[in-house]
């Protein structure tokens, strides 16, 4: 984490034109004043042609602002902006992962103590460490966001550099502190939850930050993201109430391939900025049409493979339940996502994701029996 301390403050925003990033490039002084005006006009036209709708809708939603999603109201309250940076809409999968891990352990009981432990683990996984992940990702994506979403808090200047850096550290240290408390509470001789939290935080850093910046590669970056959202919270929940076993580790990593597919869904809306910044997201590398099928293939084939594993393990009813939950996902893929992954991304995720996360719980319950 020392590298984070040394690298983050050294990055300056002052040399980048957030209001019109296409005009940040200097123009040769050898050109005449008249020609300069013509070129500037052409650049503005090109910018409008490439990005016809970069401004948020007039009178954006306060709910969208708090959740950290598109269509957000422009906010000046610093605490609301801080919450927006943590993207609360991304917390539920991590919280659900803790539930799945607790269920898979077979040792969770509906006692006040176990419920309290699980709530603290959810706070660690969701608001703190996912909030840290989202904030640091927005920090390192500020130049891309200046192209794709220039009204977001960091590129718009709604929150200062120092305030963002402070938030990163508070969330990181708070999450690691909660992990240590959970290890003591669970009576662990080896602080496994702390090391899971530390490893996940490091993964979040190298996902977003140079020089590694895993997100530059569509395959590696999206798998890392999928593992962070599915495997890590599951492992934390299971380690809190039971013991992590090799078969569960393999199964959750396999499920992370489905997480890779889910991560690709979010890449379609950033094609323009990713291409401009040299990021090889799968829609950029393969084109939108091929990337759509890679996305749904990763999601569906992974779940079918897990159902096959459960069937082979002598748990046919769980396998059938999982297959039943895959069917509506395929329906919504054809209804929304495959038609237009940019226009219908929110509708698709809202319609299909609940069935995927229910499938996770089915798998967790299968492994606990």
Short mmCIF file of C-alpha atoms in Angstrom, two decimals:
data_model
loop_
_atom_site.label_atom_id
_atom_site.label_comp_id
_atom_site.label_asym_id
_atom_site.label_seq_id
_atom_site.Cartn_x
_atom_site.Cartn_y
_atom_site.Cartn_z
CA UNK A 1 0.00 0.00 0.00
CA UNK A 2 3.05 2.28 0.24
CA UNK A 3 2.94 2.65 -3.52
CA UNK A 4 -0.54 4.09 -3.24
CA UNK A 5 0.66 6.70 -0.76
CA UNK A 6 3.55 7.69 -3.02
CA UNK A 7 1.74 7.67 -6.35
CA UNK A 8 -1.67 9.18 -5.75
CA UNK A 9 -0.62 12.68 -4.59
CA UNK A 10 1.81 13.03 -7.50
CA UNK A 11 -0.95 13.04 -10.12
CA UNK A 12 -2.28 16.47 -11.05
CA UNK A 13 -5.54 17.42 -12.68
CA UNK A 14 -4.47 20.88 -13.79
CA UNK A 15 -3.08 19.87 -17.19
CA UNK A 16 -6.24 18.25 -18.47
CA UNK A 17 -9.20 20.17 -19.90
CA UNK A 18 -12.16 18.34 -18.33
CA UNK A 19 -14.80 20.45 -19.98
CA UNK A 20 -13.55 19.62 -23.48
CA UNK A 21 -10.80 16.96 -23.42
CA UNK A 22 -10.57 16.94 -27.22
CA UNK A 23 -9.23 20.50 -27.07
CA UNK A 24 -6.53 19.73 -24.50
CA UNK A 25 -3.95 19.13 -27.25
CA UNK A 26 -1.87 22.20 -28.08
CA UNK A 27 -2.07 23.67 -31.60
CA UNK A 28 1.05 24.73 -33.49
CA UNK A 29 1.87 28.45 -33.34
CA UNK A 30 2.73 28.40 -37.02
CA UNK A 31 -0.97 28.44 -37.90
CA UNK A 32 -2.70 31.73 -38.57
CA UNK A 33 -5.27 33.13 -36.16
CA UNK A 34 -7.99 32.67 -38.75
CA UNK A 35 -7.11 29.05 -39.28
CA UNK A 36 -6.99 28.47 -35.56
CA UNK A 37 -10.62 29.54 -35.30
CA UNK A 38 -11.62 27.20 -38.12
CA UNK A 39 -9.84 24.22 -36.56
CA UNK A 40 -11.36 24.90 -33.16
CA UNK A 41 -14.82 24.99 -34.70
CA UNK A 42 -14.19 21.71 -36.49
CA UNK A 43 -12.98 20.08 -33.26
CA UNK A 44 -16.12 21.15 -31.43
CA UNK A 45 -18.24 19.67 -34.23
CA UNK A 46 -16.28 16.43 -34.07
CA UNK A 47 -16.73 16.28 -30.30
CA UNK A 48 -20.48 16.72 -30.67
CA UNK A 49 -20.62 14.08 -33.37
CA UNK A 50 -18.76 11.57 -31.23
CA UNK A 51 -20.54 12.37 -27.99
CA UNK A 52 -24.02 13.70 -28.74
CA UNK A 53 -25.33 13.34 -25.21
CA UNK A 54 -22.70 13.86 -22.54
CA UNK A 55 -24.67 16.04 -20.17
CA UNK A 56 -26.90 14.54 -17.51
CA UNK A 57 -30.62 14.91 -17.95
CA UNK A 58 -32.03 18.22 -16.77
CA UNK A 59 -33.19 17.92 -13.19
CA UNK A 60 -31.44 14.58 -12.67
CA UNK A 61 -32.55 12.15 -10.02
CA UNK A 62 -31.43 12.53 -6.40
CA UNK A 63 -31.78 8.77 -5.97
CA UNK A 64 -29.49 8.13 -8.93
CA UNK A 65 -27.01 10.58 -7.43
CA UNK A 66 -26.86 8.74 -4.12
CA UNK A 67 -26.64 5.36 -5.84
CA UNK A 68 -23.84 6.56 -8.13
CA UNK A 69 -25.52 5.73 -11.46
CA UNK A 70 -26.36 7.53 -14.69
CA UNK A 71 -28.97 10.28 -14.66
CA UNK A 72 -27.72 11.69 -11.36
CA UNK A 73 -28.65 15.13 -10.12
CA UNK A 74 -25.75 17.59 -10.00
CA UNK A 75 -25.03 17.90 -6.27
CA UNK A 76 -23.00 20.39 -4.23
CA UNK A 77 -23.33 18.76 -0.80
CA UNK A 78 -19.90 17.19 -0.14
CA UNK A 79 -21.22 14.27 1.91
CA UNK A 80 -23.68 13.31 -0.81
CA UNK A 81 -20.84 13.52 -3.33
CA UNK A 82 -18.68 11.30 -1.12
CA UNK A 83 -21.44 8.69 -0.99
CA UNK A 84 -21.88 8.96 -4.77
CA UNK A 85 -18.19 8.14 -5.28
CA UNK A 86 -18.60 4.88 -3.36
CA UNK A 87 -21.41 3.82 -5.78
CA UNK A 88 -23.83 2.17 -3.29
CA UNK A 89 -25.55 0.47 -6.24
CA UNK A 90 -22.49 -1.83 -6.41
CA UNK A 91 -22.65 -2.91 -2.75
CA UNK A 92 -25.46 -5.52 -2.89
CA UNK A 93 -23.47 -8.23 -4.77
CA UNK A 94 -20.74 -8.06 -2.12
CA UNK A 95 -23.28 -8.13 0.70
CA UNK A 96 -24.99 -11.07 -0.97
CA UNK A 97 -21.61 -12.80 -1.30
CA UNK A 98 -21.22 -12.66 2.48
CA UNK A 99 -24.70 -14.22 2.82
CA UNK A 100 -23.70 -17.02 0.43
CA UNK A 101 -20.46 -17.66 2.32
CA UNK A 102 -22.27 -17.80 5.64
CA UNK A 103 -24.82 -20.22 4.15
CA UNK A 104 -22.08 -22.37 2.62
CA UNK A 105 -20.32 -22.67 5.99
CA UNK A 106 -23.26 -24.60 7.45
CA UNK A 107 -22.50 -22.99 10.81
CA UNK A 108 -24.54 -19.79 10.69
CA UNK A 109 -27.32 -19.62 13.27
CA UNK A 110 -29.98 -16.98 13.71
CA UNK A 111 -28.56 -15.75 17.00
CA UNK A 112 -27.93 -12.07 17.81
CA UNK A 113 -24.17 -12.68 17.79
CA UNK A 114 -24.06 -14.40 14.39
CA UNK A 115 -26.35 -11.76 12.87
CA UNK A 116 -24.12 -9.00 14.29
CA UNK A 117 -21.00 -10.71 12.88
CA UNK A 118 -22.57 -10.98 9.45
CA UNK A 119 -23.64 -7.30 9.49
CA UNK A 120 -20.09 -6.18 10.33
CA UNK A 121 -18.74 -8.42 7.56
CA UNK A 122 -21.24 -6.85 5.13
CA UNK A 123 -20.17 -3.35 6.19
CA UNK A 124 -16.55 -4.32 5.58
CA UNK A 125 -17.27 -5.82 2.15
CA UNK A 126 -19.79 -3.25 0.93
CA UNK A 127 -19.55 0.37 2.11
CA UNK A 128 -15.89 0.25 3.14
CA UNK A 129 -13.92 -1.94 0.73
CA UNK A 130 -16.26 -1.69 -2.26
CA UNK A 131 -16.50 2.04 -1.55
CA UNK A 132 -12.69 2.18 -1.51
CA UNK A 133 -12.55 0.24 -4.79
CA UNK A 134 -15.05 2.51 -6.53
CA UNK A 135 -13.44 5.72 -5.28
CA UNK A 136 -9.92 4.75 -6.32
CA UNK A 137 -11.25 3.55 -9.67
CA UNK A 138 -12.93 6.91 -10.28
CA UNK A 139 -9.70 8.65 -9.27
CA UNK A 140 -7.62 6.83 -11.85
CA UNK A 141 -10.42 7.01 -14.43
CA UNK A 142 -10.86 10.77 -14.17
CA UNK A 143 -9.43 11.44 -17.66
CA UNK A 144 -11.63 8.74 -19.24
CA UNK A 145 -14.63 10.09 -17.34
CA UNK A 146 -13.80 13.54 -18.69
CA UNK A 147 -14.64 12.09 -22.12
CA UNK A 148 -17.45 9.68 -21.22
CA UNK A 149 -19.09 11.43 -18.26
CA UNK A 150 -17.53 14.88 -17.69
CA UNK A 151 -20.23 15.79 -15.17
CA UNK A 152 -19.07 13.13 -12.67
CA UNK A 153 -17.79 14.48 -9.32
CA UNK A 154 -14.03 14.27 -9.94
CA UNK A 155 -13.70 15.55 -13.53
CA UNK A 156 -16.32 18.25 -12.90
CA UNK A 157 -14.35 19.54 -9.90
CA UNK A 158 -17.25 19.01 -7.48
CA UNK A 159 -14.80 17.44 -5.02
CA UNK A 160 -11.13 18.32 -4.58
CA UNK A 161 -8.11 16.06 -5.11
CA UNK A 162 -7.23 16.05 -1.42
CA UNK A 163 -10.78 15.17 -0.39
CA UNK A 164 -10.76 12.19 -2.76
CA UNK A 165 -7.38 10.96 -1.48
CA UNK A 166 -8.57 11.30 2.14
CA UNK A 167 -11.69 9.28 1.33
CA UNK A 168 -9.60 6.52 -0.26
CA UNK A 169 -7.50 6.12 2.87
CA UNK A 170 -10.38 6.34 5.34
CA UNK A 171 -12.34 3.62 3.54
CA UNK A 172 -9.32 1.37 3.10
CA UNK A 173 -8.13 1.59 6.71
CA UNK A 174 -11.71 1.31 8.01
CA UNK A 175 -12.28 -1.87 6.00
CA UNK A 176 -9.02 -3.45 7.12
CA UNK A 177 -9.80 -2.49 10.72
CA UNK A 178 -13.19 -4.22 10.56
CA UNK A 179 -11.50 -7.31 9.07
CA UNK A 180 -9.13 -7.48 12.01
CA UNK A 181 -12.03 -7.12 14.46
CA UNK A 182 -13.88 -9.99 12.75
CA UNK A 183 -10.83 -12.27 13.06
CA UNK A 184 -10.61 -11.58 16.80
CA UNK A 185 -14.38 -12.02 17.18
CA UNK A 186 -14.31 -15.36 15.35
CA UNK A 187 -11.34 -16.57 17.44
CA UNK A 188 -9.06 -17.16 14.44
CA UNK A 189 -5.48 -18.13 15.20
CA UNK A 190 -4.56 -16.95 11.68
CA UNK A 191 -6.16 -13.63 10.64
CA UNK A 192 -7.63 -15.00 7.43
CA UNK A 193 -10.33 -12.33 7.00
CA UNK A 194 -7.75 -9.56 7.40
CA UNK A 195 -5.55 -11.11 4.73
CA UNK A 196 -8.51 -11.62 2.41
CA UNK A 197 -9.38 -7.94 2.86
CA UNK A 198 -5.76 -6.90 2.32
CA UNK A 199 -5.46 -9.07 -0.81
CA UNK A 200 -8.74 -7.74 -2.20
CA UNK A 201 -7.64 -4.15 -1.55
CA UNK A 202 -4.35 -4.76 -3.34
CA UNK A 203 -6.25 -6.32 -6.25
CA UNK A 204 -8.49 -3.24 -6.40
CA UNK A 205 -5.44 -0.99 -6.50
CA UNK A 206 -3.61 -2.81 -9.30
CA UNK A 207 -6.90 -3.10 -11.20
CA UNK A 208 -7.19 0.68 -11.43
CA UNK A 209 -3.69 2.09 -10.98
CA UNK A 210 -0.62 2.13 -13.22
CA UNK A 211 1.74 0.57 -13.98
CA UNK A 212 -0.19 -2.74 -13.92
CA UNK A 213 -3.71 -1.31 -14.36
CA UNK A 214 -5.34 -4.70 -14.96
CA UNK A 215 -8.42 -3.08 -16.47
CA UNK A 216 -6.35 -2.22 -19.55
CA UNK A 217 -6.75 -5.88 -20.52
CA UNK A 218 -10.39 -6.87 -20.96
CA UNK A 219 -9.87 -10.52 -19.98
CA UNK A 220 -7.63 -10.13 -16.94
CA UNK A 221 -9.29 -6.98 -15.65
CA UNK A 222 -12.84 -8.28 -15.88
CA UNK A 223 -11.95 -11.63 -14.29
CA UNK A 224 -10.25 -9.79 -11.42
CA UNK A 225 -13.40 -7.70 -11.03
CA UNK A 226 -15.60 -10.80 -11.11
CA UNK A 227 -13.48 -12.53 -8.47
CA UNK A 228 -13.66 -9.45 -6.26
CA UNK A 229 -17.44 -9.35 -6.45
CA UNK A 230 -18.15 -13.07 -6.10
CA UNK A 231 -15.24 -15.01 -4.59
CA UNK A 232 -13.80 -12.64 -1.98
CA UNK A 233 -17.00 -11.80 -0.05
CA UNK A 234 -18.06 -15.46 -0.20
CA UNK A 235 -14.69 -16.51 1.24
CA UNK A 236 -14.94 -13.87 3.97
CA UNK A 237 -18.43 -15.00 4.98
CA UNK A 238 -17.47 -18.67 4.98
CA UNK A 239 -14.22 -18.07 6.89
CA UNK A 240 -16.13 -16.05 9.49
CA UNK A 241 -18.47 -18.93 10.35
CA UNK A 242 -16.60 -22.01 9.15
CA UNK A 243 -13.60 -23.20 7.15
CA UNK A 244 -12.65 -22.49 3.55
CA UNK A 245 -12.18 -25.70 1.59
CA UNK A 246 -10.37 -26.22 -1.76
CA UNK A 247 -13.55 -27.29 -3.58
CA UNK A 248 -15.36 -24.10 -2.54
CA UNK A 249 -12.40 -21.98 -3.63
CA UNK A 250 -12.39 -23.65 -7.07
CA UNK A 251 -16.18 -23.39 -7.40
CA UNK A 252 -16.28 -19.68 -6.55
CA UNK A 253 -13.39 -18.90 -8.89
CA UNK A 254 -15.32 -20.71 -11.62
CA UNK A 255 -18.35 -18.58 -10.79
CA UNK A 256 -16.09 -15.54 -11.17
CA UNK A 257 -16.07 -16.20 -14.92
CA UNK A 258 -19.76 -15.28 -14.80
CA UNK A 259 -18.62 -12.17 -12.94
CA UNK A 260 -16.32 -11.47 -15.90
CA UNK A 261 -19.40 -11.47 -18.13
CA UNK A 262 -21.24 -9.11 -15.80
CA UNK A 263 -18.24 -6.74 -15.83
CA UNK A 264 -18.27 -6.67 -19.65
CA UNK A 265 -21.84 -5.29 -19.54
CA UNK A 266 -20.47 -2.07 -18.04
CA UNK A 267 -17.76 -1.73 -20.72
CA UNK A 268 -20.13 -0.93 -23.58
CA UNK A 269 -21.02 2.53 -22.30
CA UNK A 270 -17.30 3.44 -22.09
CA UNK A 271 -16.14 2.37 -25.55
CA UNK A 272 -15.33 5.91 -26.70
CA UNK A 273 -13.24 6.82 -23.65
CA UNK A 274 -11.56 3.40 -23.44
CA UNK A 275 -10.49 3.62 -27.07
CA UNK A 276 -9.21 7.18 -26.62
CA UNK A 277 -7.15 6.18 -23.56
CA UNK A 278 -5.81 2.94 -25.09
CA UNK A 279 -7.73 0.56 -22.83
CA UNK A 280 -8.37 -2.81 -24.46
CA UNK A 281 -11.80 -3.56 -23.06
CA UNK A 282 -13.48 -6.44 -24.86
CA UNK A 283 -15.93 -4.22 -26.78
CA UNK A 284 -12.94 -2.18 -28.00
CA UNK A 285 -10.80 -5.23 -28.81
CA UNK A 286 -13.46 -7.40 -30.48
CA UNK A 287 -16.17 -4.92 -31.44
CA UNK A 288 -19.59 -4.57 -29.85
CA UNK A 289 -21.22 -7.45 -31.71
CA UNK A 290 -18.65 -10.09 -30.75
CA UNK A 291 -18.31 -8.74 -27.20
CA UNK A 292 -22.06 -9.13 -26.63
CA UNK A 293 -21.83 -12.86 -27.27
CA UNK A 294 -18.64 -13.26 -25.23
CA UNK A 295 -20.48 -11.58 -22.36
CA UNK A 296 -23.60 -13.77 -22.40
CA UNK A 297 -21.51 -16.87 -23.09
CA UNK A 298 -19.36 -16.26 -19.99
CA UNK A 299 -22.46 -15.78 -17.84
CA UNK A 300 -24.52 -18.70 -19.14
CA UNK A 301 -21.86 -21.37 -19.78
CA UNK A 302 -20.36 -20.80 -16.32
CA UNK A 303 -23.69 -21.35 -14.58
CA UNK A 304 -24.47 -24.41 -16.71
CA UNK A 305 -21.04 -25.82 -15.78
CA UNK A 306 -21.75 -25.24 -12.08
CA UNK A 307 -25.11 -27.01 -12.48
CA UNK A 308 -23.24 -29.92 -14.09
CA UNK A 309 -20.83 -29.98 -11.14
CA UNK A 310 -23.72 -30.12 -8.67
CA UNK A 311 -25.36 -32.91 -10.65
CA UNK A 312 -22.11 -34.88 -10.65
CA UNK A 313 -21.78 -34.31 -6.91
CA UNK A 314 -25.10 -36.07 -6.35
CA UNK A 315 -27.22 -32.96 -5.82
CA UNK A 316 -29.71 -33.11 -8.71
CA UNK A 317 -32.39 -30.92 -7.12
CA UNK A 318 -29.94 -28.05 -6.60
CA UNK A 319 -28.70 -28.52 -10.18
CA UNK A 320 -32.26 -28.35 -11.53
CA UNK A 321 -33.00 -25.26 -9.41
CA UNK A 322 -29.91 -23.56 -10.83
CA UNK A 323 -30.91 -24.44 -14.40
CA UNK A 324 -34.35 -23.02 -13.72
CA UNK A 325 -32.73 -19.72 -12.67
CA UNK A 326 -30.58 -19.59 -15.82
CA UNK A 327 -33.60 -19.69 -18.17
CA UNK A 328 -34.99 -16.20 -17.33
CA UNK A 329 -31.49 -14.74 -17.63
CA UNK A 330 -31.28 -16.02 -21.21
CA UNK A 331 -34.73 -14.57 -21.91
CA UNK A 332 -33.70 -11.09 -20.72
CA UNK A 333 -30.42 -11.31 -22.62
CA UNK A 334 -32.36 -11.63 -25.87
CA UNK A 335 -35.02 -9.14 -24.85
CA UNK A 336 -32.65 -6.36 -23.75
CA UNK A 337 -28.92 -6.88 -23.81
CA UNK A 338 -28.38 -8.44 -27.24
CA UNK A 339 -30.63 -5.82 -28.85
CA UNK A 340 -28.70 -2.82 -27.53
CA UNK A 341 -26.19 -3.26 -24.66
CA UNK A 342 -25.85 0.51 -24.15
CA UNK A 343 -29.50 1.52 -24.26
CA UNK A 344 -30.78 -1.40 -22.19
CA UNK A 345 -27.86 -2.09 -19.84
CA UNK A 346 -29.70 -0.92 -16.70
CA UNK A 347 -32.93 -2.72 -17.64
CA UNK A 348 -31.02 -5.90 -18.41
CA UNK A 349 -29.09 -5.91 -15.16
CA UNK A 350 -32.17 -5.07 -13.11
CA UNK A 351 -34.09 -7.91 -14.78
CA UNK A 352 -31.46 -10.66 -15.03
CA UNK A 353 -29.08 -10.15 -12.11
CA UNK A 354 -31.55 -11.18 -9.39
CA UNK A 355 -31.74 -14.65 -10.94
CA UNK A 356 -27.94 -14.92 -11.06
CA UNK A 357 -27.49 -13.99 -7.42
CA UNK A 358 -30.26 -16.40 -6.39
CA UNK A 359 -28.28 -19.04 -8.27
CA UNK A 360 -25.28 -18.17 -6.11
CA UNK A 361 -27.33 -18.84 -2.99
CA UNK A 362 -28.58 -22.16 -4.41
CA UNK A 363 -24.96 -23.17 -5.04
CA UNK A 364 -23.94 -22.07 -1.54
CA UNK A 365 -26.73 -24.10 0.07
CA UNK A 366 -25.73 -27.10 -2.05
CA UNK A 367 -22.14 -26.97 -0.80
CA UNK A 368 -23.27 -26.72 2.83
CA UNK A 369 -25.15 -30.04 2.74
#
